[in-house]
Amino acid sequence: MRFRHPDGSTVHLAYCTNVHPAETLDGVVAQLRDHCEPVRRRLGRDRLGIGLWLARDAARTLDTDPSALRAMRAELDRHGLEVVTLNGFPYQGFGAEEVKYRVYQPDWADPARLDHTTALARILAGLLPDDVNEGSISTLPLAWRTAYDGTRAEQARTALRTLAQRLDALEELTGRSIRVGLEPEPGCVVETTHDAIAPLTAIGHERIGICVDTCHLATSFEDPHTALDALTAAGVPVVKSQLSAALHAEQPHLPEVRETLAAFDEPRFLHQTRTVTAAGLRGTDDLGTALGGDALPDSAPWRAHFHVPLHAAPAEPLTSTLPVLKAALTRLVGGPRPLTRHLEVETYTWQALPPELRPRDRGRLADGIAAELALARDLLTDLGLKELP
């Protein structure tokens, strides 16, 4: 979906396909037919933006076989879809029964991460619509915080500088400008937008910036306006933003609140949980750890890294952090100039919701994704953006 900003630029809205995980190119092509096109039809659009997630094997096929890339572009056109952004965070296995810590491998100290992201950039340059010259890729925020020492930090910085050089060369070759954004996430080396400023300014290249995920922002109790003002002041580009909402528990000390939270403690993904204390931010790596004892103080609200559907807040006594998303969006695209032109709804946890909240079939899932995009569309038009055909 495209929108005209009051400054005349085009803002793109997509939804991320990591909610339909597939490891192979055939699986990705099937997603376009079985999931993405039905969402487009529900929205009554001739064209729908998707943020593709390409696992390692699918990416290798597209990167090494020009005919496969051409065929993929034709499939997108056939189903009324367009791609301006990729989710390059998960490397492989995102649909496994247990993802947890595996999603952070390989990290930016491992040459495999550089190779994969370079391949994604080449692929995106070939998939961009004819009238679009700018693409974006979100990626791992350096590494998970453990086993990350000074040597690995330098290896990661070197890799990102090499990536920037490759992106420069790619634009010279194709005329397409691809940028990559570190996506701060609780528990990682770069947990917050503040954590991103020092490494990104050290790299000092306009093609390497930040991806602001509003669920992660909220989970770490960051104020959107403060965070985005600091990024702007530091000259860190917001490459893209993922529109998502976290789980919020106002009174985690109450037994009924803990019982309701426990329904979201599921085995596939990590649900890092945070609270604010007088000494600062405290947290656990997973929701179950927070619920299991006294690992996390419960005298103040908790937020958990669980991407809940934007249009359907959890039932009381829980809520979502949709207000944080709205505040961030006001700053991202509500000003005289947009801070980013690439927005992506990213609720990948539909099938990880408590059983009674999960969509029972493809049709219900398409209904839910379409409802999320409709909400995001309305937020954008309320900010003065005009929806384009």
XYZ file of C-alpha atoms in Angstrom:
389
model
C 0.000 0.000 0.000
C 1.283 3.411 -0.908
C 0.562 6.772 0.665
C 1.425 10.312 -0.358
C 2.993 12.274 2.480
C 2.176 16.006 2.636
C 5.779 16.712 1.590
C 5.116 14.879 -1.688
C 7.115 11.739 -0.951
C 5.688 8.204 -1.041
C 5.369 6.169 2.149
C 5.058 2.392 1.731
C 3.061 0.122 4.047
C 3.552 -3.654 3.900
C 3.003 -6.696 6.051
C 5.789 -9.104 6.882
C 5.583 -12.642 5.516
C 7.520 -14.228 8.382
C 4.053 -15.031 9.716
C 3.958 -17.632 6.900
C 7.388 -19.222 7.375
C 8.866 -21.197 4.485
C 12.431 -22.324 3.978
C 12.412 -22.927 0.204
C 11.630 -20.779 -2.802
C 8.689 -23.021 -3.703
C 7.295 -22.367 -0.240
C 7.662 -18.618 -0.671
C 5.871 -18.716 -4.030
C 3.051 -20.694 -2.418
C 2.747 -17.984 0.263
C 2.046 -15.388 -2.390
C -0.882 -17.418 -3.731
C -2.260 -18.847 -0.492
C -1.840 -15.921 1.895
C -0.701 -12.630 0.399
C -3.149 -12.376 -2.487
C -6.148 -13.212 -0.256
C -5.126 -10.390 2.108
C -4.906 -8.018 -0.860
C -8.364 -9.007 -2.043
C -9.874 -8.478 1.403
C -8.517 -4.935 1.391
C -9.928 -4.274 -2.067
C -6.519 -3.257 -3.383
C -5.057 -3.773 -6.844
C -1.600 -3.744 -5.267
C -0.365 -4.758 -1.836
C 3.080 -4.327 -0.319
C 4.661 -7.281 1.421
C 7.839 -7.411 3.471
C 9.368 -10.677 2.336
C 11.177 -12.982 4.710
C 13.582 -15.169 2.735
C 15.273 -17.994 4.612
C 18.840 -18.908 3.717
C 17.973 -21.605 1.166
C 15.337 -19.519 -0.615
C 17.691 -16.541 -0.718
C 20.544 -18.603 -2.143
C 18.334 -19.839 -4.956
C 17.185 -16.347 -5.881
C 20.701 -14.918 -5.607
C 22.430 -17.545 -7.729
C 19.762 -18.203 -10.382
C 18.781 -15.150 -12.469
C 15.867 -17.034 -14.009
C 14.480 -17.797 -10.537
C 14.669 -14.112 -9.627
C 12.847 -13.143 -12.815
C 10.207 -15.762 -12.131
C 9.774 -14.461 -8.590
C 9.269 -10.946 -9.871
C 6.656 -12.264 -12.312
C 4.871 -14.105 -9.483
C 4.674 -10.901 -7.463
C 3.158 -9.077 -10.426
C 0.720 -11.929 -11.082
C -0.661 -11.752 -7.548
C -0.791 -7.946 -7.359
C 2.071 -7.680 -4.872
C 5.140 -5.488 -4.548
C 8.271 -5.599 -2.405
C 10.318 -2.642 -1.176
C 11.536 -4.172 2.085
C 12.855 -7.500 3.366
C 13.038 -8.928 6.867
C 16.622 -10.160 7.124
C 16.615 -10.897 10.874
C 15.764 -14.634 10.992
C 18.302 -16.669 9.025
C 16.492 -19.983 8.892
C 14.164 -22.217 10.881
C 11.706 -19.494 11.887
C 8.843 -21.944 11.525
C 10.449 -24.579 13.747
C 8.618 -25.899 16.791
C 11.232 -24.163 18.968
C 12.979 -21.008 17.742
C 13.959 -19.265 20.997
C 17.676 -18.298 20.988
C 18.323 -19.829 17.557
C 16.911 -16.753 15.829
C 20.043 -14.802 16.846
C 22.387 -17.041 14.857
C 24.459 -16.372 12.895
C 25.301 -12.989 14.375
C 27.234 -10.144 12.778
C 30.583 -11.561 13.924
C 29.925 -14.618 11.729
C 30.735 -14.208 8.001
C 27.524 -16.091 7.157
C 25.459 -13.101 8.305
C 27.320 -10.736 5.967
C 27.016 -13.135 3.049
C 23.289 -13.649 3.620
C 22.529 -9.934 3.957
C 24.558 -9.136 0.846
C 22.535 -11.741 -1.050
C 19.295 -10.217 0.244
C 20.391 -6.790 -0.973
C 21.090 -8.118 -4.474
C 17.725 -9.884 -4.501
C 15.849 -6.796 -3.345
C 17.493 -4.687 -6.040
C 15.992 -7.112 -8.557
C 12.531 -7.213 -6.962
C 11.898 -3.495 -6.473
C 9.051 -2.101 -8.575
C 10.135 -0.270 -11.717
C 9.174 3.115 -10.242
C 10.967 2.563 -6.893
C 14.711 2.994 -6.423
C 15.019 2.604 -2.647
C 14.808 -0.633 -0.675
C 15.310 -1.550 2.982
C 16.331 -4.616 4.969
C 15.996 -5.144 8.726
C 18.603 -7.256 10.464
C 19.859 -8.677 13.753
C 21.055 -5.963 16.205
C 24.656 -7.231 16.152
C 24.218 -10.299 18.414
C 22.594 -11.791 21.459
C 24.281 -10.208 24.475
C 26.111 -13.313 25.778
C 29.421 -14.479 24.283
C 29.938 -11.070 22.677
C 33.351 -9.697 23.549
C 35.614 -7.028 22.136
C 36.955 -9.286 19.396
C 33.500 -10.214 18.163
C 32.404 -6.579 18.378
C 35.226 -5.558 16.055
C 34.377 -8.400 13.675
C 30.785 -7.192 13.580
C 31.798 -3.590 12.896
C 34.122 -4.711 10.103
C 31.344 -6.789 8.564
C 28.902 -3.879 8.584
C 31.476 -1.552 7.023
C 32.059 -4.169 4.320
C 28.305 -4.400 3.809
C 28.089 -0.631 3.345
C 30.784 -0.799 0.662
C 28.915 -3.588 -1.092
C 25.695 -1.573 -0.999
C 27.528 1.379 -2.554
C 28.758 -0.875 -5.350
C 25.288 -2.340 -5.809
C 23.792 1.096 -6.409
C 26.500 1.893 -8.947
C 25.670 -1.333 -10.753
C 21.859 -1.283 -10.572
C 20.801 2.269 -9.776
C 18.951 0.921 -6.711
C 19.777 2.198 -3.219
C 19.456 -0.475 -0.543
C 19.797 0.350 3.154
C 20.047 -1.981 6.128
C 18.706 -1.280 9.612
C 19.745 -2.888 12.893
C 16.566 -3.834 14.757
C 17.007 -3.269 18.518
C 15.533 -6.128 20.533
C 15.461 -6.901 24.270
C 18.313 -9.171 25.293
C 20.530 -8.297 22.358
C 23.739 -6.274 22.336
C 21.630 -3.461 20.909
C 18.530 -3.693 23.090
C 17.264 -0.117 22.720
C 17.472 2.698 20.209
C 19.898 4.398 22.604
C 22.164 1.349 22.424
C 22.210 1.660 18.634
C 23.598 5.170 18.473
C 27.229 4.461 19.421
C 27.836 1.490 17.072
C 26.008 3.103 14.175
C 27.828 6.409 14.483
C 31.094 4.452 14.709
C 30.270 2.775 11.397
C 29.309 6.189 10.062
C 27.622 5.212 6.817
C 24.212 6.432 5.636
C 23.303 2.993 4.285
C 23.505 1.382 7.730
C 20.864 2.664 10.123
C 18.115 1.440 12.398
C 14.828 -0.419 12.104
C 12.447 0.759 14.819
C 10.194 -2.082 15.932
C 7.454 -0.538 18.063
C 6.877 -3.744 20.052
C 10.549 -3.861 21.040
C 10.513 -0.122 21.743
C 7.561 -0.557 24.080
C 8.895 -3.705 25.763
C 11.982 -1.731 26.820
C 9.742 1.109 28.050
C 11.311 3.604 25.644
C 9.433 6.831 25.024
C 8.958 7.052 21.234
C 9.441 10.802 20.961
C 12.578 10.803 23.112
C 14.014 7.846 21.224
C 13.350 9.224 17.757
C 14.555 12.703 18.680
C 17.830 11.182 19.901
C 18.273 9.208 16.678
C 17.643 12.341 14.629
C 20.084 14.384 16.693
C 22.743 11.699 16.252
C 22.186 11.532 12.509
C 21.167 7.853 12.614
C 18.795 7.113 9.715
C 15.559 5.241 10.396
C 15.734 2.767 7.525
C 12.323 1.248 8.265
C 9.851 0.738 11.077
C 8.000 -2.408 12.025
C 4.549 -1.632 13.391
C 3.838 -4.035 16.225
C 2.428 -4.086 19.758
C 3.685 -5.769 22.917
C 1.801 -7.396 25.778
C 1.205 -5.095 28.774
C 0.280 -6.156 32.313
C -0.503 -3.205 34.561
C -0.658 -5.189 37.835
C 1.538 -8.275 37.503
C 1.381 -9.012 41.235
C -2.271 -10.071 40.991
C -2.885 -13.826 40.670
C -5.486 -13.370 37.923
C -3.031 -11.287 35.889
C -0.323 -13.921 36.199
C -2.786 -16.628 35.230
C -3.750 -14.715 32.092
C -0.107 -13.997 31.242
C 0.730 -17.689 31.601
C -1.467 -18.443 28.571
C 1.022 -16.452 26.452
C 4.036 -18.410 27.728
C 4.488 -20.732 24.751
C 7.424 -22.869 23.587
C 8.303 -21.473 20.161
C 9.564 -17.921 20.639
C 11.366 -15.984 23.357
C 9.110 -13.496 25.109
C 11.563 -11.229 26.889
C 9.816 -9.498 29.788
C 10.724 -6.112 31.267
C 9.746 -3.780 34.081
C 11.021 -0.406 35.284
C 12.426 -0.100 38.810
C 14.059 2.706 40.747
C 17.402 1.242 39.654
C 16.407 1.130 35.987
C 15.150 -1.472 33.559
C 14.977 -5.068 34.824
C 14.134 -8.105 32.775
C 14.123 -11.816 32.050
C 14.848 -13.632 28.817
C 11.436 -15.277 28.747
C 7.956 -14.815 30.150
C 7.987 -18.154 31.932
C 11.038 -17.134 33.946
C 9.294 -13.946 35.048
C 6.201 -15.873 36.089
C 8.086 -18.694 37.784
C 9.374 -16.930 40.864
C 10.900 -13.684 42.071
C 13.207 -13.141 39.072
C 11.341 -9.955 38.174
C 9.872 -7.375 40.576
C 6.100 -7.143 40.200
C 5.319 -3.850 41.896
C 5.251 -2.002 38.544
C 3.832 -2.921 35.109
C 5.369 -5.670 33.015
C 5.717 -5.732 29.256
C 6.462 -8.883 27.276
C 7.926 -9.240 23.809
C 4.890 -10.909 22.306
C 3.638 -9.369 19.065
C -0.119 -9.180 19.632
C -2.523 -8.329 16.768
C -2.765 -4.583 16.320
C -6.549 -4.477 15.961
C -7.381 -6.928 18.766
C -5.959 -6.084 22.179
C -5.891 -8.933 24.687
C -8.855 -9.253 27.015
C -8.617 -7.728 30.466
C -6.697 -7.767 32.697
C -4.063 -7.438 29.918
C -3.707 -4.764 27.267
C -1.359 -4.054 24.369
C 1.097 -1.237 23.762
C -0.799 0.078 20.738
C -0.601 3.635 22.203
C 3.205 3.424 21.916
C 2.856 2.452 18.251
C 0.527 5.393 17.631
C 2.908 7.814 19.318
C 5.859 6.475 17.331
C 3.949 6.698 14.067
C 3.080 10.330 14.780
C 6.780 11.101 15.044
C 7.840 8.819 12.184
C 5.513 10.141 9.495
C 3.340 12.811 11.105
C 5.829 15.667 10.824
C 6.707 17.934 7.901
C 9.024 15.216 6.555
C 8.832 11.476 7.214
C 11.691 9.986 9.219
C 11.192 6.782 7.233
C 9.235 5.831 4.141
C 9.054 2.089 4.803
C 6.516 0.746 7.310
C 5.841 -2.939 7.911
C 3.172 -4.578 10.056
C 4.923 -7.505 11.748
C 2.706 -9.770 13.824
C 4.373 -13.147 13.335
C 2.889 -14.754 16.444
C -0.662 -15.514 15.272
C -0.199 -19.262 15.729
C 1.592 -18.727 19.067
C -1.399 -16.957 20.621
C -3.407 -18.781 23.291
C -5.438 -21.482 21.507
C -8.765 -19.671 21.734
C -7.271 -16.598 20.012
C -5.529 -18.370 17.126
C -7.034 -18.207 13.638
C -8.520 -21.595 12.833
C -7.763 -21.560 9.119
C -6.129 -19.559 6.312
C -9.228 -17.469 5.809
C -9.324 -16.326 9.423
C -5.626 -15.518 9.306
C -6.110 -13.431 6.158
C -9.002 -11.637 7.867
C -6.773 -10.776 10.823
C -3.842 -9.525 8.750
C -6.187 -7.433 6.608
C -7.706 -5.924 9.759
C -4.251 -4.983 11.039
C -3.372 -3.313 7.744
C -6.697 -1.479 7.723
C -5.957 -0.120 11.190
C -2.479 0.999 10.101
C -3.965 2.588 6.983
C -6.457 4.561 9.074
C -3.707 5.758 11.400
C -1.738 7.031 8.415
C -4.661 8.832 6.816
C -5.528 10.399 10.191
C -1.980 11.833 10.165
C -2.657 13.530 6.833
C -1.231 10.967 4.416
C -3.271 10.170 1.320
C -3.802 6.588 0.247
C -2.732 6.033 -3.350
C -4.295 3.570 -5.835
